[in-house]
Short mmCIF file of N, CA and C in Angstrom, two decimals:
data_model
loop_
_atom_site.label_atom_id
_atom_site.label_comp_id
_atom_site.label_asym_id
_atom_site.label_seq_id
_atom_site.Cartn_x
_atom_site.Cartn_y
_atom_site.Cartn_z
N UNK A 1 -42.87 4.55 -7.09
CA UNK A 1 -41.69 4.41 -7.91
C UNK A 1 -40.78 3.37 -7.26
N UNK A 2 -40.38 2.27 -7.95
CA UNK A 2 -39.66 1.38 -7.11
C UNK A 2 -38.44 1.33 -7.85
N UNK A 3 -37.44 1.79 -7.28
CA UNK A 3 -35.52 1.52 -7.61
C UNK A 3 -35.34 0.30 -8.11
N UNK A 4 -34.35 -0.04 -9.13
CA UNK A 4 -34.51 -1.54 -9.77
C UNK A 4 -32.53 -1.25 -9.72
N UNK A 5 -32.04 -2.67 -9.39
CA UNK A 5 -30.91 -2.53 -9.21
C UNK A 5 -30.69 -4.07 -9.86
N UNK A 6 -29.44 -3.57 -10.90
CA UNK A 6 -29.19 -5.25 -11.84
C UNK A 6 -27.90 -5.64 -11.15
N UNK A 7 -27.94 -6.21 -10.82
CA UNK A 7 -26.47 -6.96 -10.21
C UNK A 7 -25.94 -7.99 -11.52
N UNK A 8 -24.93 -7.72 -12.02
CA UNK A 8 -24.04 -8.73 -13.12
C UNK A 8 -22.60 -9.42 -12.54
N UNK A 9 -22.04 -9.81 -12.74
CA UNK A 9 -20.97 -10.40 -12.88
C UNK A 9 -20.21 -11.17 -14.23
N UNK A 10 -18.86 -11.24 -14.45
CA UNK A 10 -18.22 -11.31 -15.14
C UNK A 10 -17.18 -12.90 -14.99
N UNK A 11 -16.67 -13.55 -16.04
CA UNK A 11 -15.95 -14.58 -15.79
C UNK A 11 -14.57 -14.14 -16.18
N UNK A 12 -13.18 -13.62 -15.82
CA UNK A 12 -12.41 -13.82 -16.72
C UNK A 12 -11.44 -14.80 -16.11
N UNK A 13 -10.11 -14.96 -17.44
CA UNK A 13 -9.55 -15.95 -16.96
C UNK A 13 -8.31 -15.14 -16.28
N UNK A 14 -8.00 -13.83 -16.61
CA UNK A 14 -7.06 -13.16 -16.22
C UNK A 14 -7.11 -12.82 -14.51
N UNK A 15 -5.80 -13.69 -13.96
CA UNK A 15 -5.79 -13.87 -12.48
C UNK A 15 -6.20 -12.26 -12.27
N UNK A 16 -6.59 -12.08 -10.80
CA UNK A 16 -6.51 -10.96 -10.22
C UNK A 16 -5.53 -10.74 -9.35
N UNK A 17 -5.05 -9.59 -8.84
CA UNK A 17 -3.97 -9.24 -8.50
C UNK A 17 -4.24 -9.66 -6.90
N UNK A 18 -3.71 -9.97 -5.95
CA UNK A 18 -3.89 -10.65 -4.51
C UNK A 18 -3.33 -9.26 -3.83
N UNK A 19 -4.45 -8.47 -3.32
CA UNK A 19 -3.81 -7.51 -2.56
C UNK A 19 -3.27 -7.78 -0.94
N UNK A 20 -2.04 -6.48 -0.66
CA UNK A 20 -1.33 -6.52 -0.14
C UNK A 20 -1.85 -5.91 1.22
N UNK A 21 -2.11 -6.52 2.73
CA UNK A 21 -2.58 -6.71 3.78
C UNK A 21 -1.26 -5.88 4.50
N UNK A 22 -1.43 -4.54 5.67
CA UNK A 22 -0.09 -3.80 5.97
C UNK A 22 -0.94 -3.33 7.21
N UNK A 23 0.04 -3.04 8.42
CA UNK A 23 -0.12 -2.35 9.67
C UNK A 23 0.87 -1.60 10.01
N UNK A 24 1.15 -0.12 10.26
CA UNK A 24 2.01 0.42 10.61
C UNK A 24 2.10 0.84 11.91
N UNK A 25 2.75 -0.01 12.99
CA UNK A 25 2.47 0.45 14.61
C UNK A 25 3.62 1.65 14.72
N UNK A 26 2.74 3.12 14.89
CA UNK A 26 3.43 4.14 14.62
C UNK A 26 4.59 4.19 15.87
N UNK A 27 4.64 3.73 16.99
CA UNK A 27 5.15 4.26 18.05
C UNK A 27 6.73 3.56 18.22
N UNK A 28 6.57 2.30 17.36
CA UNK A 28 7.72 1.23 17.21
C UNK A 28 8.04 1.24 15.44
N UNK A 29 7.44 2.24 15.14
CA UNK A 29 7.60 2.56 13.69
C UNK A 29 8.27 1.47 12.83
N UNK A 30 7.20 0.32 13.01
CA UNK A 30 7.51 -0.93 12.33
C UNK A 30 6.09 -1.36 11.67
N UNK A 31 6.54 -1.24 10.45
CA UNK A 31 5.06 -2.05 8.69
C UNK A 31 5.40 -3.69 9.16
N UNK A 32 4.53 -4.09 9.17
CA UNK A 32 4.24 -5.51 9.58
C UNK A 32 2.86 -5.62 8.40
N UNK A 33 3.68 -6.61 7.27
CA UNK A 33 3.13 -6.84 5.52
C UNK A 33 2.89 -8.24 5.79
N UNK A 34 1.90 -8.25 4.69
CA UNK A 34 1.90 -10.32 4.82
C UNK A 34 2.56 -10.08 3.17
N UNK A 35 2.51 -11.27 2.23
CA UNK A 35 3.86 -11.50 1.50
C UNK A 35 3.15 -10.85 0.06
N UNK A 36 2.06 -10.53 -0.19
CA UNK A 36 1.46 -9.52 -1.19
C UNK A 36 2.66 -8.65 -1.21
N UNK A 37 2.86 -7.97 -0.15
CA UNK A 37 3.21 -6.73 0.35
C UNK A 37 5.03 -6.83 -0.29
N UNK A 38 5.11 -8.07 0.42
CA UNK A 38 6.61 -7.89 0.37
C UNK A 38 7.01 -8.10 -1.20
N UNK A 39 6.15 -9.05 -1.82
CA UNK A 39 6.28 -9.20 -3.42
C UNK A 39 6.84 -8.23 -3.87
N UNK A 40 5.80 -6.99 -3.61
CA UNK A 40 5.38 -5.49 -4.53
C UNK A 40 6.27 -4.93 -3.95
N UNK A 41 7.08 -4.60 -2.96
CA UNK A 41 7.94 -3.73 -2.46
C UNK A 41 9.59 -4.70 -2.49
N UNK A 42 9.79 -6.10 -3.38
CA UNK A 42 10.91 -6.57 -3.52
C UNK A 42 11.27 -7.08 -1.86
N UNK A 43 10.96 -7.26 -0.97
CA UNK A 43 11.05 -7.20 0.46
C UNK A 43 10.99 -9.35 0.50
N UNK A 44 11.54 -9.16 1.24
CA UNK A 44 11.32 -11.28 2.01
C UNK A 44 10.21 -11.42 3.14
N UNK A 45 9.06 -12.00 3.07
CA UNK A 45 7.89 -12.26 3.75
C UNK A 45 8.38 -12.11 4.89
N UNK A 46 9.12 -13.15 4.91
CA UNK A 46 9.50 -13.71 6.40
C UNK A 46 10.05 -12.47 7.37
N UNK A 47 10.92 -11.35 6.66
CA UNK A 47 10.91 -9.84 7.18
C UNK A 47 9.65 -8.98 7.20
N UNK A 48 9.32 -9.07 6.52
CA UNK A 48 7.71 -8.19 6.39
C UNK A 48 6.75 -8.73 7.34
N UNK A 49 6.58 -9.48 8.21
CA UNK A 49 5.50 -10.55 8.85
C UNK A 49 6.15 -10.24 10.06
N UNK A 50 7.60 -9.99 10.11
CA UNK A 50 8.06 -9.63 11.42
C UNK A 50 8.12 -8.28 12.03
N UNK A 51 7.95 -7.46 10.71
CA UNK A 51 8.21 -6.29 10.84
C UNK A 51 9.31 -5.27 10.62
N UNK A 52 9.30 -4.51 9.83
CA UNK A 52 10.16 -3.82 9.27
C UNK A 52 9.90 -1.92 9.19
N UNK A 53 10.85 -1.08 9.60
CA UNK A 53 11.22 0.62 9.55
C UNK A 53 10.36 0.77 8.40
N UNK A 54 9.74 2.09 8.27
CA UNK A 54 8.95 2.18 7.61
C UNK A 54 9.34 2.53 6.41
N UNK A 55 11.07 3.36 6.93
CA UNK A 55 11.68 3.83 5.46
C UNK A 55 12.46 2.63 4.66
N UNK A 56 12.14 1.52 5.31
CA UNK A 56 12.59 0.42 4.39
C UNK A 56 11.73 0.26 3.29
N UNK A 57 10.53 0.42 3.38
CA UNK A 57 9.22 0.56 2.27
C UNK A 57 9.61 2.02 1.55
N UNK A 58 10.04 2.79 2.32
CA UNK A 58 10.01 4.12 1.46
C UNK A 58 11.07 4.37 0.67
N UNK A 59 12.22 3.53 1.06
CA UNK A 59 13.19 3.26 -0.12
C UNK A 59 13.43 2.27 -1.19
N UNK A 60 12.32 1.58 -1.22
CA UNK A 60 11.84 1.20 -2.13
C UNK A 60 11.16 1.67 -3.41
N UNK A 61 9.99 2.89 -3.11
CA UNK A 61 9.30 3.79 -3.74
C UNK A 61 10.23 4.29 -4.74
N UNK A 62 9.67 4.07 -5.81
CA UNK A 62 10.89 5.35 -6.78
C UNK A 62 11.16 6.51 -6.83
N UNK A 63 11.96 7.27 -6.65
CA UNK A 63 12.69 8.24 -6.10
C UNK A 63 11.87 9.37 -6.46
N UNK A 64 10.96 9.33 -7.86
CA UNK A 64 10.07 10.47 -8.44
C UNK A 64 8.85 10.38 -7.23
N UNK A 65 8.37 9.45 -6.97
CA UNK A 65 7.25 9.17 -6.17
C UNK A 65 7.75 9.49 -4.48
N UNK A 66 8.64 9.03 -3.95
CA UNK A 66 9.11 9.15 -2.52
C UNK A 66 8.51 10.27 -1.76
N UNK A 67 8.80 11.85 -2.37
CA UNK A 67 8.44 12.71 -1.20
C UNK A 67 7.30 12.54 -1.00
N UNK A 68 6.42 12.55 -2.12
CA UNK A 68 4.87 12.69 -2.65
C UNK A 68 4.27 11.93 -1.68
N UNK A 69 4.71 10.73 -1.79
CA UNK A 69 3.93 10.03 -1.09
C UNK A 69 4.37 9.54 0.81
N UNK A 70 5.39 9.95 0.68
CA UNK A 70 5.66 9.96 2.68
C UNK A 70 4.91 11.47 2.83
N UNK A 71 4.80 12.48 2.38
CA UNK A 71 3.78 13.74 2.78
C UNK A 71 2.17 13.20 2.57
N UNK A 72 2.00 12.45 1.49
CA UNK A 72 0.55 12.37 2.05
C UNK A 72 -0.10 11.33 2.66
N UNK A 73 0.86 9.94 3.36
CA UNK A 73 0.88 9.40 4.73
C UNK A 73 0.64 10.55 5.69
N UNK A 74 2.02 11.20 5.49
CA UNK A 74 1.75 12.36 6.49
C UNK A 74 0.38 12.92 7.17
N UNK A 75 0.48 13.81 5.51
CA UNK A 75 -1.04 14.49 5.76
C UNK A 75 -2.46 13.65 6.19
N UNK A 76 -2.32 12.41 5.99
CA UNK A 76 -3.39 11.58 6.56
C UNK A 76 -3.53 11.60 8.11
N UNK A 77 -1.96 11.38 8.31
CA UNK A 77 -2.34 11.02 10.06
C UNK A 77 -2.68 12.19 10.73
N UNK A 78 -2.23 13.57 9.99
CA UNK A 78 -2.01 14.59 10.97
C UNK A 78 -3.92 14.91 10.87
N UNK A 79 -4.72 15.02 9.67
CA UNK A 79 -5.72 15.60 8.67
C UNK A 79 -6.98 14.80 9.36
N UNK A 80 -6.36 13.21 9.60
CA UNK A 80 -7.30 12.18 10.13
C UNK A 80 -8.41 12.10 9.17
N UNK A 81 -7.55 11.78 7.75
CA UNK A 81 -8.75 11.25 6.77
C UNK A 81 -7.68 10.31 5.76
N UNK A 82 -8.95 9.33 5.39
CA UNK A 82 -7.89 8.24 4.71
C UNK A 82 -7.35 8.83 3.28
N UNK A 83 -6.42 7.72 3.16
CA UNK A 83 -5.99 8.34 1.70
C UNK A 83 -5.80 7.02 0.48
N UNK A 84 -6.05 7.84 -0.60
CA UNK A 84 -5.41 6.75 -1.67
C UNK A 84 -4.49 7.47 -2.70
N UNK A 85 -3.62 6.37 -2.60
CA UNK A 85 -2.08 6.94 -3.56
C UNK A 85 -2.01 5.79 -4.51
N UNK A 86 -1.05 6.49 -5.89
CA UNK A 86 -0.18 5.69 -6.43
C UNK A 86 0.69 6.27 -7.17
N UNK A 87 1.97 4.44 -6.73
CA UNK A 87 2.79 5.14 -6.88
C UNK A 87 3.79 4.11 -7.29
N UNK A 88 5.24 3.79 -7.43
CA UNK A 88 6.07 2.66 -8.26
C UNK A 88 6.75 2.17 -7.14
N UNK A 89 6.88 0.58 -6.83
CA UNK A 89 7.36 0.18 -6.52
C UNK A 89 8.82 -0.70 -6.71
N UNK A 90 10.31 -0.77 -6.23
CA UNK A 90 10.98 -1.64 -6.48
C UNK A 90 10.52 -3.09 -6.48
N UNK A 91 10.36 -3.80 -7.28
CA UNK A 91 9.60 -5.31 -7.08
C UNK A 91 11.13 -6.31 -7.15
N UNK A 92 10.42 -7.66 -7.36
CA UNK A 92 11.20 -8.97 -6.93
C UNK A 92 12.45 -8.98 -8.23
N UNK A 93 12.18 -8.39 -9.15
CA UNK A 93 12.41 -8.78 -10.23
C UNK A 93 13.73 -7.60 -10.40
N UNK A 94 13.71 -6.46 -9.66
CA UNK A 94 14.60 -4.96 -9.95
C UNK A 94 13.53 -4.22 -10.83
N UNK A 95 12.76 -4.46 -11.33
CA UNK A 95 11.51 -3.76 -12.13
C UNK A 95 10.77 -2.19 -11.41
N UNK A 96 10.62 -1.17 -11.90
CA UNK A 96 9.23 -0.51 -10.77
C UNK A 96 8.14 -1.15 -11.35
N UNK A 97 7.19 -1.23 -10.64
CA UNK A 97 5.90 -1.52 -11.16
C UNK A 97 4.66 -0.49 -10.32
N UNK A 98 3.75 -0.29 -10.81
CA UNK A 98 3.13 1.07 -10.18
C UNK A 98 1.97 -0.08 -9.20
N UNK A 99 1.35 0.87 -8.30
CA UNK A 99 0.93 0.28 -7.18
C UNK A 99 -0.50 1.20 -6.82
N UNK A 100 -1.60 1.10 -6.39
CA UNK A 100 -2.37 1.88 -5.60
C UNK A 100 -2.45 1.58 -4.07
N UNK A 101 -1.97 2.53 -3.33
CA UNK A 101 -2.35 2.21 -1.79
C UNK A 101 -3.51 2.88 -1.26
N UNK A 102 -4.10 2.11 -0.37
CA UNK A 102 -6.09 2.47 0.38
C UNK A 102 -5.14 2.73 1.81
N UNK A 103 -4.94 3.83 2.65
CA UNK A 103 -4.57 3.53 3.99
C UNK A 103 -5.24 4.68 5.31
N UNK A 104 -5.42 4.15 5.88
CA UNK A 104 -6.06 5.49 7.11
C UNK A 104 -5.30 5.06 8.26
N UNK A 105 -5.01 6.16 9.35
CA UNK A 105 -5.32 6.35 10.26
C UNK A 105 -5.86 5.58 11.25
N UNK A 106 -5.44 5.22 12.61
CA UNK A 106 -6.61 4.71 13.67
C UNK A 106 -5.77 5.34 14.92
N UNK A 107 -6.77 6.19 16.16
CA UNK A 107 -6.40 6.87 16.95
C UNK A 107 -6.57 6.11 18.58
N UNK A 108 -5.80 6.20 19.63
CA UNK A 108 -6.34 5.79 20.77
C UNK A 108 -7.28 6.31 21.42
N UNK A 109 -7.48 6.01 22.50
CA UNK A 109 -8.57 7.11 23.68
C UNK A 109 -8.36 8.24 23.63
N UNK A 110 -6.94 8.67 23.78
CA UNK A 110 -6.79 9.82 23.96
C UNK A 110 -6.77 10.83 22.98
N UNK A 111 -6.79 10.32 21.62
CA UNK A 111 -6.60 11.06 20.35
C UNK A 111 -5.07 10.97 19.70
N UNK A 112 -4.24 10.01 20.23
CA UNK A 112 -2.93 9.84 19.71
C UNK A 112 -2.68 8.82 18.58
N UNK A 113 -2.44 9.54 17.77
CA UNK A 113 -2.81 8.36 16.39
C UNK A 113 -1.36 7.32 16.41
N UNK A 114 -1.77 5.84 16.86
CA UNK A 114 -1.18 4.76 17.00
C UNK A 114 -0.99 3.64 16.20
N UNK A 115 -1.82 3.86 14.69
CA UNK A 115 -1.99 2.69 13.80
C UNK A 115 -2.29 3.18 12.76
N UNK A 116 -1.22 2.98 11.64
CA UNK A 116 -1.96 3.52 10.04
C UNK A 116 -1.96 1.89 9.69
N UNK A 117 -2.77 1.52 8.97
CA UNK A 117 -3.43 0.58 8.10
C UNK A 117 -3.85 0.17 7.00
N UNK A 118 -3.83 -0.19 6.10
CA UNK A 118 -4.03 -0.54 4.54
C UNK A 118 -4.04 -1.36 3.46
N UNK A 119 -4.08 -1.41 2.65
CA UNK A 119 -3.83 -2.17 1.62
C UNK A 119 -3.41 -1.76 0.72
N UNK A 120 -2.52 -2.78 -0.42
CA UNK A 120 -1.43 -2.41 -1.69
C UNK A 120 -2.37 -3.37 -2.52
N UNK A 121 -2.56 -2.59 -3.79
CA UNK A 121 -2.75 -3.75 -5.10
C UNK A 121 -1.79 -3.11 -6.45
N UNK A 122 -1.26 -4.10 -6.93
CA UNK A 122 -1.23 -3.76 -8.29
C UNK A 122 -1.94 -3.01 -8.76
N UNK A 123 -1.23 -2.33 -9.77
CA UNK A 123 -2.07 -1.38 -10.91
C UNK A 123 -2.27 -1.92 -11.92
N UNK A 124 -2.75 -1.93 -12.90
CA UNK A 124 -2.94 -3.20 -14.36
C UNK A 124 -1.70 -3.17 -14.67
N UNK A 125 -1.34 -4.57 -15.26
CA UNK A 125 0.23 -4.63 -15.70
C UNK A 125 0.56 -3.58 -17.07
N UNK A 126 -0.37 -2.86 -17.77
CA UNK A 126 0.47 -1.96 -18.18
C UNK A 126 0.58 -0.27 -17.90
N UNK A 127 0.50 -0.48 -16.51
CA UNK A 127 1.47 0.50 -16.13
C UNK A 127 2.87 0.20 -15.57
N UNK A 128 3.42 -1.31 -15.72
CA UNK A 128 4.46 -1.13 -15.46
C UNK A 128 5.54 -0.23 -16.08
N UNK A 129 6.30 -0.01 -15.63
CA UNK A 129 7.44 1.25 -16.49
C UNK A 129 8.55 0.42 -16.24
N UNK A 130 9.68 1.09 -16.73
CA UNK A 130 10.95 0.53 -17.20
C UNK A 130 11.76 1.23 -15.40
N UNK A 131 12.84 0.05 -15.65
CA UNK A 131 13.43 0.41 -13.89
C UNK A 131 14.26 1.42 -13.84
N UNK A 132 14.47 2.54 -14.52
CA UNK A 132 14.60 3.84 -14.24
C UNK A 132 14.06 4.35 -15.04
#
């Protein structure tokens, strides 16, 4: 019996969304974003690249989304399994626009978790919602 596997691909013209590249060095509790990041969270590159409090991102989040999603960061680091969320972001514009985040965990020698990590993409543009 031999497995047959079709590989396709697609052309469209509709850009794709440029996801958002993030490091959270837990101990100096500073998100260090490249400018994906800062787009989607309304933030200035040039701050995000340098590094920025983490609740500067989390006050961004819309206020329905906020606890939800700083508990299941949480529960990731403590659980030590990755997670995926979504959730609305303040953007460039004053807009929310909804977001999916991919982020895990990374631990030292000793088992002291020192680095959450991830990525942000857009959600299709119609889930944007109205800014409250």
């Amino acid at each position: 019996m031999t497995d047959s596997f079709e590989f396709s691909t697609s052309i469209t013209t509709e850009r794709m969304p440029d996801p958002g590249l993030f490091t959270w060095d837990l101990s100096s509790d500073l998100v260090y974003a490249d400018s994906a990041v800062a787009s989607l969270f309304g933030l200035d590159p040039s701050m995000t690249e340098r590094g920025l409090p983490i609740r500067t991102y989390l006050e961004r989040v819309h206020p329905d989304d906020r606890a939800s999603s700083a508990k299941q960061i949480s529960d990731a680091i403590i659980a030590e399994h990755p997670t995926e969320q979504f959730y609305r972001t303040l953007g460039l514009l004053g807009k929310y626009n909804a977001v999916r985040a991919f982020g895990r965990c990374f631990r030292d020698k000793t088992d002291n978790p020192v680095h959450y990590a991830g990525v942000v993409i857009p959600a299709p543009s119609t889930a944007q919602v109205a800014s409250n």
